[in-house]
mmCIF file with all atom_site columns, C-alpha atoms in Angstrom:
data_model
loop_
_atom_site.group_PDB
_atom_site.id
_atom_site.type_symbol
_atom_site.label_atom_id
_atom_site.label_alt_id
_atom_site.label_comp_id
_atom_site.label_asym_id
_atom_site.label_entity_id
_atom_site.label_seq_id
_atom_site.pdbx_PDB_ins_code
_atom_site.Cartn_x
_atom_site.Cartn_y
_atom_site.Cartn_z
_atom_site.occupancy
_atom_site.B_iso_or_equiv
_atom_site.pdbx_formal_charge
_atom_site.auth_seq_id
_atom_site.auth_comp_id
_atom_site.auth_asym_id
_atom_site.auth_atom_id
_atom_site.pdbx_PDB_model_num
ATOM 1   C CA . UNK N 1 1   ? 0.000   0.000   0.000   1.00 0.00 ? 1   UNK N CA 1
ATOM 2   C CA . UNK N 1 2   ? 2.837   2.323   -0.888  1.00 0.00 ? 2   UNK N CA 1
ATOM 3   C CA . UNK N 1 3   ? 1.215   3.522   -4.104  1.00 0.00 ? 3   UNK N CA 1
ATOM 4   C CA . UNK N 1 4   ? -1.958  3.211   -6.128  1.00 0.00 ? 4   UNK N CA 1
ATOM 5   C CA . UNK N 1 5   ? -2.090  0.459   -8.722  1.00 0.00 ? 5   UNK N CA 1
ATOM 6   C CA . UNK N 1 6   ? -4.378  1.306   -11.594 1.00 0.00 ? 6   UNK N CA 1
ATOM 7   C CA . UNK N 1 7   ? -5.681  -1.133  -14.095 1.00 0.00 ? 7   UNK N CA 1
ATOM 8   C CA . UNK N 1 8   ? -8.415  -1.597  -16.605 1.00 0.00 ? 8   UNK N CA 1
ATOM 9   C CA . UNK N 1 9   ? -10.327 -4.286  -18.417 1.00 0.00 ? 9   UNK N CA 1
ATOM 10  C CA . UNK N 1 10  ? -9.967  -4.143  -22.175 1.00 0.00 ? 10  UNK N CA 1
ATOM 11  C CA . UNK N 1 11  ? -13.019 -6.228  -23.100 1.00 0.00 ? 11  UNK N CA 1
ATOM 12  C CA . UNK N 1 12  ? -16.271 -4.815  -21.751 1.00 0.00 ? 12  UNK N CA 1
ATOM 13  C CA . UNK N 1 13  ? -19.642 -5.123  -23.425 1.00 0.00 ? 13  UNK N CA 1
ATOM 14  C CA . UNK N 1 14  ? -22.887 -3.724  -22.236 1.00 0.00 ? 14  UNK N CA 1
ATOM 15  C CA . UNK N 1 15  ? -26.375 -2.611  -22.943 1.00 0.00 ? 15  UNK N CA 1
ATOM 16  C CA . UNK N 1 16  ? -28.155 0.506   -21.758 1.00 0.00 ? 16  UNK N CA 1
ATOM 17  C CA . UNK N 1 17  ? -31.909 0.603   -22.143 1.00 0.00 ? 17  UNK N CA 1
ATOM 18  C CA . UNK N 1 18  ? -33.486 4.047   -21.910 1.00 0.00 ? 18  UNK N CA 1
ATOM 19  C CA . UNK N 1 19  ? -37.072 5.168   -22.283 1.00 0.00 ? 19  UNK N CA 1
ATOM 20  C CA . UNK N 1 20  ? -37.113 8.830   -23.298 1.00 0.00 ? 20  UNK N CA 1
ATOM 21  C CA . UNK N 1 21  ? -35.028 11.262  -21.279 1.00 0.00 ? 21  UNK N CA 1
ATOM 22  C CA . UNK N 1 22  ? -35.829 10.009  -17.762 1.00 0.00 ? 22  UNK N CA 1
ATOM 23  C CA . UNK N 1 23  ? -32.515 8.515   -16.707 1.00 0.00 ? 23  UNK N CA 1
ATOM 24  C CA . UNK N 1 24  ? -34.009 7.088   -13.512 1.00 0.00 ? 24  UNK N CA 1
ATOM 25  C CA . UNK N 1 25  ? -35.613 4.458   -15.760 1.00 0.00 ? 25  UNK N CA 1
ATOM 26  C CA . UNK N 1 26  ? -32.333 3.440   -17.408 1.00 0.00 ? 26  UNK N CA 1
ATOM 27  C CA . UNK N 1 27  ? -31.361 -0.208  -17.217 1.00 0.00 ? 27  UNK N CA 1
ATOM 28  C CA . UNK N 1 28  ? -27.662 -1.062  -17.447 1.00 0.00 ? 28  UNK N CA 1
ATOM 29  C CA . UNK N 1 29  ? -26.125 -4.471  -18.087 1.00 0.00 ? 29  UNK N CA 1
ATOM 30  C CA . UNK N 1 30  ? -22.396 -5.043  -18.488 1.00 0.00 ? 30  UNK N CA 1
ATOM 31  C CA . UNK N 1 31  ? -20.183 -8.058  -19.036 1.00 0.00 ? 31  UNK N CA 1
ATOM 32  C CA . UNK N 1 32  ? -16.459 -7.825  -18.371 1.00 0.00 ? 32  UNK N CA 1
ATOM 33  C CA . UNK N 1 33  ? -13.919 -10.373 -19.560 1.00 0.00 ? 33  UNK N CA 1
ATOM 34  C CA . UNK N 1 34  ? -11.831 -10.731 -16.380 1.00 0.00 ? 34  UNK N CA 1
ATOM 35  C CA . UNK N 1 35  ? -9.068  -12.479 -18.344 1.00 0.00 ? 35  UNK N CA 1
ATOM 36  C CA . UNK N 1 36  ? -8.344  -9.155  -20.059 1.00 0.00 ? 36  UNK N CA 1
ATOM 37  C CA . UNK N 1 37  ? -7.226  -7.248  -16.952 1.00 0.00 ? 37  UNK N CA 1
ATOM 38  C CA . UNK N 1 38  ? -4.282  -4.940  -17.603 1.00 0.00 ? 38  UNK N CA 1
ATOM 39  C CA . UNK N 1 39  ? -2.365  -3.175  -14.851 1.00 0.00 ? 39  UNK N CA 1
ATOM 40  C CA . UNK N 1 40  ? 0.653   -2.445  -17.027 1.00 0.00 ? 40  UNK N CA 1
ATOM 41  C CA . UNK N 1 41  ? 2.794   -5.244  -15.567 1.00 0.00 ? 41  UNK N CA 1
ATOM 42  C CA . UNK N 1 42  ? 2.422   -8.784  -16.957 1.00 0.00 ? 42  UNK N CA 1
ATOM 43  C CA . UNK N 1 43  ? 3.647   -10.531 -13.800 1.00 0.00 ? 43  UNK N CA 1
ATOM 44  C CA . UNK N 1 44  ? 1.112   -8.618  -11.655 1.00 0.00 ? 44  UNK N CA 1
ATOM 45  C CA . UNK N 1 45  ? -1.654  -9.270  -14.197 1.00 0.00 ? 45  UNK N CA 1
ATOM 46  C CA . UNK N 1 46  ? -0.901  -13.002 -14.081 1.00 0.00 ? 46  UNK N CA 1
ATOM 47  C CA . UNK N 1 47  ? -1.180  -12.896 -10.274 1.00 0.00 ? 47  UNK N CA 1
ATOM 48  C CA . UNK N 1 48  ? -4.463  -10.957 -10.471 1.00 0.00 ? 48  UNK N CA 1
ATOM 49  C CA . UNK N 1 49  ? -5.821  -13.632 -12.809 1.00 0.00 ? 49  UNK N CA 1
ATOM 50  C CA . UNK N 1 50  ? -4.965  -16.582 -10.546 1.00 0.00 ? 50  UNK N CA 1
ATOM 51  C CA . UNK N 1 51  ? -6.974  -18.026 -7.634  1.00 0.00 ? 51  UNK N CA 1
ATOM 52  C CA . UNK N 1 52  ? -5.500  -15.495 -5.160  1.00 0.00 ? 52  UNK N CA 1
ATOM 53  C CA . UNK N 1 53  ? -7.543  -12.736 -6.816  1.00 0.00 ? 53  UNK N CA 1
ATOM 54  C CA . UNK N 1 54  ? -9.986  -13.054 -9.738  1.00 0.00 ? 54  UNK N CA 1
ATOM 55  C CA . UNK N 1 55  ? -9.561  -16.797 -10.386 1.00 0.00 ? 55  UNK N CA 1
ATOM 56  C CA . UNK N 1 56  ? -10.306 -16.312 -14.081 1.00 0.00 ? 56  UNK N CA 1
ATOM 57  C CA . UNK N 1 57  ? -10.068 -20.025 -14.896 1.00 0.00 ? 57  UNK N CA 1
ATOM 58  C CA . UNK N 1 58  ? -13.119 -20.619 -12.731 1.00 0.00 ? 58  UNK N CA 1
ATOM 59  C CA . UNK N 1 59  ? -14.776 -17.165 -13.041 1.00 0.00 ? 59  UNK N CA 1
ATOM 60  C CA . UNK N 1 60  ? -13.780 -15.581 -16.376 1.00 0.00 ? 60  UNK N CA 1
ATOM 61  C CA . UNK N 1 61  ? -16.678 -13.095 -16.429 1.00 0.00 ? 61  UNK N CA 1
ATOM 62  C CA . UNK N 1 62  ? -17.607 -10.186 -14.151 1.00 0.00 ? 62  UNK N CA 1
ATOM 63  C CA . UNK N 1 63  ? -21.155 -8.875  -14.529 1.00 0.00 ? 63  UNK N CA 1
ATOM 64  C CA . UNK N 1 64  ? -23.117 -5.796  -13.491 1.00 0.00 ? 64  UNK N CA 1
ATOM 65  C CA . UNK N 1 65  ? -26.864 -5.186  -13.696 1.00 0.00 ? 65  UNK N CA 1
ATOM 66  C CA . UNK N 1 66  ? -28.472 -1.990  -12.433 1.00 0.00 ? 66  UNK N CA 1
ATOM 67  C CA . UNK N 1 67  ? -31.337 -2.355  -9.964  1.00 0.00 ? 67  UNK N CA 1
ATOM 68  C CA . UNK N 1 68  ? -32.288 1.260   -9.176  1.00 0.00 ? 68  UNK N CA 1
ATOM 69  C CA . UNK N 1 69  ? -31.316 4.792   -10.184 1.00 0.00 ? 69  UNK N CA 1
ATOM 70  C CA . UNK N 1 70  ? -32.015 7.947   -8.193  1.00 0.00 ? 70  UNK N CA 1
ATOM 71  C CA . UNK N 1 71  ? -31.507 11.492  -9.442  1.00 0.00 ? 71  UNK N CA 1
ATOM 72  C CA . UNK N 1 72  ? -29.632 13.667  -6.924  1.00 0.00 ? 72  UNK N CA 1
ATOM 73  C CA . UNK N 1 73  ? -28.803 16.712  -9.076  1.00 0.00 ? 73  UNK N CA 1
ATOM 74  C CA . UNK N 1 74  ? -29.300 18.152  -12.542 1.00 0.00 ? 74  UNK N CA 1
ATOM 75  C CA . UNK N 1 75  ? -26.843 15.693  -14.102 1.00 0.00 ? 75  UNK N CA 1
ATOM 76  C CA . UNK N 1 76  ? -26.020 13.547  -11.091 1.00 0.00 ? 76  UNK N CA 1
ATOM 77  C CA . UNK N 1 77  ? -27.462 10.181  -10.162 1.00 0.00 ? 77  UNK N CA 1
ATOM 78  C CA . UNK N 1 78  ? -26.866 7.292   -7.812  1.00 0.00 ? 78  UNK N CA 1
ATOM 79  C CA . UNK N 1 79  ? -26.997 3.940   -9.549  1.00 0.00 ? 79  UNK N CA 1
ATOM 80  C CA . UNK N 1 80  ? -27.410 0.791   -7.501  1.00 0.00 ? 80  UNK N CA 1
ATOM 81  C CA . UNK N 1 81  ? -26.713 -2.551  -9.074  1.00 0.00 ? 81  UNK N CA 1
ATOM 82  C CA . UNK N 1 82  ? -25.690 -6.145  -8.642  1.00 0.00 ? 82  UNK N CA 1
ATOM 83  C CA . UNK N 1 83  ? -21.984 -6.733  -9.238  1.00 0.00 ? 83  UNK N CA 1
ATOM 84  C CA . UNK N 1 84  ? -20.832 -10.353 -9.568  1.00 0.00 ? 84  UNK N CA 1
ATOM 85  C CA . UNK N 1 85  ? -17.149 -11.203 -9.092  1.00 0.00 ? 85  UNK N CA 1
ATOM 86  C CA . UNK N 1 86  ? -15.890 -14.765 -8.479  1.00 0.00 ? 86  UNK N CA 1
ATOM 87  C CA . UNK N 1 87  ? -19.458 -16.054 -8.381  1.00 0.00 ? 87  UNK N CA 1
ATOM 88  C CA . UNK N 1 88  ? -20.398 -13.704 -5.517  1.00 0.00 ? 88  UNK N CA 1
ATOM 89  C CA . UNK N 1 89  ? -23.035 -11.049 -6.188  1.00 0.00 ? 89  UNK N CA 1
ATOM 90  C CA . UNK N 1 90  ? -23.298 -7.902  -4.065  1.00 0.00 ? 90  UNK N CA 1
ATOM 91  C CA . UNK N 1 91  ? -25.334 -4.748  -4.502  1.00 0.00 ? 91  UNK N CA 1
ATOM 92  C CA . UNK N 1 92  ? -23.060 -1.753  -5.083  1.00 0.00 ? 92  UNK N CA 1
ATOM 93  C CA . UNK N 1 93  ? -23.585 2.011   -5.227  1.00 0.00 ? 93  UNK N CA 1
ATOM 94  C CA . UNK N 1 94  ? -22.142 4.091   -8.064  1.00 0.00 ? 94  UNK N CA 1
ATOM 95  C CA . UNK N 1 95  ? -22.136 7.893   -8.063  1.00 0.00 ? 95  UNK N CA 1
ATOM 96  C CA . UNK N 1 96  ? -22.943 8.640   -11.692 1.00 0.00 ? 96  UNK N CA 1
ATOM 97  C CA . UNK N 1 97  ? -22.631 11.844  -13.722 1.00 0.00 ? 97  UNK N CA 1
ATOM 98  C CA . UNK N 1 98  ? -24.394 12.217  -17.046 1.00 0.00 ? 98  UNK N CA 1
ATOM 99  C CA . UNK N 1 99  ? -21.940 13.991  -19.372 1.00 0.00 ? 99  UNK N CA 1
ATOM 100 C CA . UNK N 1 100 ? -24.405 14.787  -22.137 1.00 0.00 ? 100 UNK N CA 1
ATOM 101 C CA . UNK N 1 101 ? -25.455 13.554  -25.519 1.00 0.00 ? 101 UNK N CA 1
ATOM 102 C CA . UNK N 1 102 ? -24.691 14.283  -29.131 1.00 0.00 ? 102 UNK N CA 1
ATOM 103 C CA . UNK N 1 103 ? -25.401 13.045  -32.626 1.00 0.00 ? 103 UNK N CA 1
ATOM 104 C CA . UNK N 1 104 ? -22.527 11.272  -34.335 1.00 0.00 ? 104 UNK N CA 1
ATOM 105 C CA . UNK N 1 105 ? -21.884 9.490   -37.615 1.00 0.00 ? 105 UNK N CA 1
ATOM 106 C CA . UNK N 1 106 ? -22.249 5.716   -37.576 1.00 0.00 ? 106 UNK N CA 1
ATOM 107 C CA . UNK N 1 107 ? -19.685 4.082   -39.827 1.00 0.00 ? 107 UNK N CA 1
ATOM 108 C CA . UNK N 1 108 ? -20.395 0.528   -40.987 1.00 0.00 ? 108 UNK N CA 1
ATOM 109 C CA . UNK N 1 109 ? -18.249 -1.560  -43.308 1.00 0.00 ? 109 UNK N CA 1
ATOM 110 C CA . UNK N 1 110 ? -20.142 -2.704  -46.388 1.00 0.00 ? 110 UNK N CA 1
ATOM 111 C CA . UNK N 1 111 ? -18.601 -4.334  -49.430 1.00 0.00 ? 111 UNK N CA 1
ATOM 112 C CA . UNK N 1 112 ? -15.104 -3.338  -48.360 1.00 0.00 ? 112 UNK N CA 1
ATOM 113 C CA . UNK N 1 113 ? -16.025 0.322   -47.801 1.00 0.00 ? 113 UNK N CA 1
ATOM 114 C CA . UNK N 1 114 ? -17.122 2.294   -44.768 1.00 0.00 ? 114 UNK N CA 1
ATOM 115 C CA . UNK N 1 115 ? -20.556 3.860   -45.127 1.00 0.00 ? 115 UNK N CA 1
ATOM 116 C CA . UNK N 1 116 ? -22.062 6.437   -42.775 1.00 0.00 ? 116 UNK N CA 1
ATOM 117 C CA . UNK N 1 117 ? -25.429 5.094   -41.620 1.00 0.00 ? 117 UNK N CA 1
ATOM 118 C CA . UNK N 1 118 ? -25.800 7.752   -38.933 1.00 0.00 ? 118 UNK N CA 1
ATOM 119 C CA . UNK N 1 119 ? -26.485 9.848   -37.243 1.00 0.00 ? 119 UNK N CA 1
ATOM 120 C CA . UNK N 1 120 ? -26.727 7.935   -33.972 1.00 0.00 ? 120 UNK N CA 1
ATOM 121 C CA . UNK N 1 121 ? -27.628 9.451   -30.618 1.00 0.00 ? 121 UNK N CA 1
ATOM 122 C CA . UNK N 1 122 ? -24.796 8.916   -28.142 1.00 0.00 ? 122 UNK N CA 1
ATOM 123 C CA . UNK N 1 123 ? -24.732 9.511   -24.409 1.00 0.00 ? 123 UNK N CA 1
ATOM 124 C CA . UNK N 1 124 ? -21.763 9.650   -22.090 1.00 0.00 ? 124 UNK N CA 1
ATOM 125 C CA . UNK N 1 125 ? -21.373 9.217   -18.367 1.00 0.00 ? 125 UNK N CA 1
ATOM 126 C CA . UNK N 1 126 ? -18.860 8.475   -15.649 1.00 0.00 ? 126 UNK N CA 1
ATOM 127 C CA . UNK N 1 127 ? -19.606 6.367   -12.579 1.00 0.00 ? 127 UNK N CA 1
ATOM 128 C CA . UNK N 1 128 ? -17.511 5.991   -9.440  1.00 0.00 ? 128 UNK N CA 1
ATOM 129 C CA . UNK N 1 129 ? -17.775 3.652   -6.501  1.00 0.00 ? 129 UNK N CA 1
ATOM 130 C CA . UNK N 1 130 ? -15.798 1.729   -3.918  1.00 0.00 ? 130 UNK N CA 1
ATOM 131 C CA . UNK N 1 131 ? -16.056 -1.945  -3.052  1.00 0.00 ? 131 UNK N CA 1
ATOM 132 C CA . UNK N 1 132 ? -14.395 -4.068  -0.398  1.00 0.00 ? 132 UNK N CA 1
ATOM 133 C CA . UNK N 1 133 ? -12.549 -6.855  -2.200  1.00 0.00 ? 133 UNK N CA 1
ATOM 134 C CA . UNK N 1 134 ? -13.154 -9.288  0.680   1.00 0.00 ? 134 UNK N CA 1
ATOM 135 C CA . UNK N 1 135 ? -16.914 -9.075  -0.024  1.00 0.00 ? 135 UNK N CA 1
ATOM 136 C CA . UNK N 1 136 ? -16.154 -10.891 -3.286  1.00 0.00 ? 136 UNK N CA 1
ATOM 137 C CA . UNK N 1 137 ? -13.793 -13.507 -1.827  1.00 0.00 ? 137 UNK N CA 1
ATOM 138 C CA . UNK N 1 138 ? -10.639 -11.683 -2.927  1.00 0.00 ? 138 UNK N CA 1
ATOM 139 C CA . UNK N 1 139 ? -8.653  -11.941 0.285   1.00 0.00 ? 139 UNK N CA 1
ATOM 140 C CA . UNK N 1 140 ? -5.015  -12.699 -0.618  1.00 0.00 ? 140 UNK N CA 1
ATOM 141 C CA . UNK N 1 141 ? -2.574  -10.629 1.407   1.00 0.00 ? 141 UNK N CA 1
ATOM 142 C CA . UNK N 1 142 ? 1.117   -10.360 2.203   1.00 0.00 ? 142 UNK N CA 1
ATOM 143 C CA . UNK N 1 143 ? 3.005   -8.197  4.679   1.00 0.00 ? 143 UNK N CA 1
ATOM 144 C CA . UNK N 1 144 ? 5.650   -5.727  3.593   1.00 0.00 ? 144 UNK N CA 1
ATOM 145 C CA . UNK N 1 145 ? 9.165   -6.044  5.050   1.00 0.00 ? 145 UNK N CA 1
ATOM 146 C CA . UNK N 1 146 ? 8.815   -2.857  7.169   1.00 0.00 ? 146 UNK N CA 1
ATOM 147 C CA . UNK N 1 147 ? 5.216   -3.493  8.168   1.00 0.00 ? 147 UNK N CA 1
ATOM 148 C CA . UNK N 1 148 ? 1.994   -2.720  6.403   1.00 0.00 ? 148 UNK N CA 1
ATOM 149 C CA . UNK N 1 149 ? 0.121   -4.740  3.859   1.00 0.00 ? 149 UNK N CA 1
ATOM 150 C CA . UNK N 1 150 ? 0.678   -5.222  0.155   1.00 0.00 ? 150 UNK N CA 1
ATOM 151 C CA . UNK N 1 151 ? -2.964  -4.893  -0.908  1.00 0.00 ? 151 UNK N CA 1
ATOM 152 C CA . UNK N 1 152 ? -5.577  -2.498  0.461   1.00 0.00 ? 152 UNK N CA 1
ATOM 153 C CA . UNK N 1 153 ? -9.096  -3.679  1.169   1.00 0.00 ? 153 UNK N CA 1
ATOM 154 C CA . UNK N 1 154 ? -10.860 -1.058  -0.933  1.00 0.00 ? 154 UNK N CA 1
ATOM 155 C CA . UNK N 1 155 ? -11.045 -1.157  -4.699  1.00 0.00 ? 155 UNK N CA 1
ATOM 156 C CA . UNK N 1 156 ? -12.000 2.130   -6.329  1.00 0.00 ? 156 UNK N CA 1
ATOM 157 C CA . UNK N 1 157 ? -14.062 1.761   -9.482  1.00 0.00 ? 157 UNK N CA 1
ATOM 158 C CA . UNK N 1 158 ? -14.171 4.369   -12.236 1.00 0.00 ? 158 UNK N CA 1
ATOM 159 C CA . UNK N 1 159 ? -16.325 3.648   -15.256 1.00 0.00 ? 159 UNK N CA 1
ATOM 160 C CA . UNK N 1 160 ? -16.136 5.975   -18.240 1.00 0.00 ? 160 UNK N CA 1
ATOM 161 C CA . UNK N 1 161 ? -18.777 4.992   -20.757 1.00 0.00 ? 161 UNK N CA 1
ATOM 162 C CA . UNK N 1 162 ? -20.214 6.129   -24.027 1.00 0.00 ? 162 UNK N CA 1
ATOM 163 C CA . UNK N 1 163 ? -23.202 4.419   -25.557 1.00 0.00 ? 163 UNK N CA 1
ATOM 164 C CA . UNK N 1 164 ? -25.288 4.857   -28.644 1.00 0.00 ? 164 UNK N CA 1
ATOM 165 C CA . UNK N 1 165 ? -29.056 4.745   -28.477 1.00 0.00 ? 165 UNK N CA 1
ATOM 166 C CA . UNK N 1 166 ? -30.974 2.720   -31.014 1.00 0.00 ? 166 UNK N CA 1
#
């Protein structure tokens, strides 16, 4: 716990269902390929993938499904949802900021060429939350040579997302 270790998952797929402009009715589903974790150091990533942490051989997928959204400001919401890691599902709270929407081109490859089939409505948001890794059975630990622990209990989540609306 001498410094922050940041990482990301490079294979995330999701679906956001929205009915009009009332974001409290939004439904969010996400699937994360846990085998694609990247902290910038291969040896650490391999350790994160083994049974001490994510145990990706047994639990290769992390999932999230929203259960409730409350508006707390003009563009600010609290999203509650079920997060499943290592086969353990817990309800989590994510402070969520709606960043806005815009119309963008939608490029699709057809017959070897890219064709604009847009515009598509896109929305963007960022969500932040904190989980206790022990709640999900991630409890490996080691002591440092001068005292202290190698891994903190809290994991800070930051989700930057952009989605198009069909």
